[in-house]
Amino acid sequence: MAKEAQLQQLQQIEDKLRKLLSRYADVQQQLSSARDEIKLLETQLNEKDQQIKNFQNQENIVKIVDTIAGNPANSTELKLKLNEYIREIDKCIAYLRD
């Protein structure tokens, strides 16, 4: 009788182990899915950040253009400043290429 009880206990342990392994596999799958979703959300966040930067740059350009169009006295000075910025940007681009 003791042997039969031990076999039954062993069977229960095996059943519990199978359930545990099954749960472990499920959790691993959920973790993998969560990591994939995090990567996707990080990519989307980076894209949105870039869009925001582009919009801010466009807003700055619009302000400069409005200033130039609004006040002819400052127009020449602003054009010179813009040309200076463009030359600096071109230098930076050339430096980065090297």
Coordinates of C-alpha atoms in Angstrom, one line a residue:
M1 CA 0.0 0.0 0.0
A2 CA 2.8 2.4 0.8
K3 CA 4.2 1.8 -2.7
E4 CA 0.9 2.7 -4.3
A5 CA 0.7 5.9 -2.2
Q6 CA 4.2 6.8 -3.3
L7 CA 3.3 6.3 -7.0
Q8 CA 0.2 8.4 -6.6
Q9 CA 2.3 11.1 -4.9
L10 CA 4.8 10.9 -7.7
Q11 CA 2.0 11.2 -10.3
Q12 CA 0.7 14.3 -8.5
I13 CA 4.2 15.9 -8.6
E14 CA 4.5 15.1 -12.3
D15 CA 1.1 16.7 -13.0
K16 CA 2.1 19.8 -11.0
L17 CA 5.4 20.0 -12.8
R18 CA 3.7 19.8 -16.2
K19 CA 1.3 22.6 -15.2
L20 CA 4.3 24.7 -14.0
L21 CA 6.2 24.1 -17.2
S22 CA 3.1 25.1 -19.2
R23 CA 2.7 28.3 -17.2
Y24 CA 6.3 29.0 -17.6
A25 CA 6.0 28.7 -21.4
D26 CA 3.0 31.0 -21.4
V27 CA 4.8 33.6 -19.3
Q28 CA 7.8 33.4 -21.7
Q29 CA 5.5 34.0 -24.6
Q30 CA 3.9 37.0 -22.9
L31 CA 7.3 38.4 -22.1
S32 CA 8.4 38.0 -25.7
S33 CA 5.2 39.8 -26.9
A34 CA 5.7 42.6 -24.4
R35 CA 9.3 43.1 -25.5
D36 CA 8.2 43.3 -29.1
E37 CA 5.5 45.8 -28.2
I38 CA 8.1 47.9 -26.3
K39 CA 10.3 48.0 -29.3
L40 CA 7.4 49.0 -31.5
L41 CA 6.4 51.7 -29.1
E42 CA 10.0 53.0 -28.8
T43 CA 10.2 53.2 -32.6
Q44 CA 6.9 55.1 -32.7
L45 CA 8.1 57.5 -30.0
N46 CA 11.3 58.2 -31.8
E47 CA 9.3 59.0 -35.0
K48 CA 7.0 61.3 -33.1
D49 CA 10.0 63.1 -31.5
Q50 CA 11.5 63.6 -35.0
Q51 CA 8.1 64.9 -36.2
I52 CA 8.0 67.4 -33.3
K53 CA 11.5 68.6 -34.1
N54 CA 10.6 69.1 -37.7
F55 CA 7.5 71.0 -36.8
Q56 CA 9.6 73.2 -34.4
N57 CA 12.1 73.9 -37.2
Q58 CA 9.2 74.8 -39.6
E59 CA 7.8 77.1 -37.0
N60 CA 11.1 78.8 -36.6
I61 CA 11.4 79.2 -40.3
V62 CA 7.9 80.7 -40.5
K63 CA 8.8 83.2 -37.8
I64 CA 11.9 84.2 -39.6
V65 CA 10.1 84.6 -42.9
D66 CA 7.3 86.6 -41.2
T67 CA 9.9 88.9 -39.6
I68 CA 11.7 89.4 -43.0
A69 CA 8.4 90.2 -44.8
G70 CA 7.1 92.4 -42.0
N71 CA 10.1 94.7 -41.6
P72 CA 12.0 95.6 -44.7
A73 CA 14.7 97.4 -42.6
N74 CA 15.7 94.2 -40.9
S75 CA 15.3 92.2 -44.1
T76 CA 18.9 92.6 -45.3
E77 CA 20.4 91.8 -41.8
L78 CA 18.2 88.7 -41.4
K79 CA 19.1 87.5 -44.9
L80 CA 22.8 87.8 -44.1
K81 CA 22.3 86.0 -40.8
L82 CA 20.4 83.2 -42.6
N83 CA 23.2 82.9 -45.2
E84 CA 25.7 82.7 -42.4
Y85 CA 23.7 79.9 -40.7
I86 CA 23.5 78.0 -44.0
R87 CA 27.2 78.3 -44.5
E88 CA 27.8 76.9 -41.0
I89 CA 25.4 74.0 -41.7
D90 CA 27.2 73.3 -44.9
K91 CA 30.6 73.2 -43.1
C92 CA 29.1 70.8 -40.5
I93 CA 27.8 68.6 -43.2
A94 CA 31.1 68.6 -45.0
Y95 CA 32.9 67.9 -41.7
L96 CA 30.6 64.9 -41.0
R97 CA 31.2 63.5 -44.5
D98 CA 35.0 63.3 -43.9

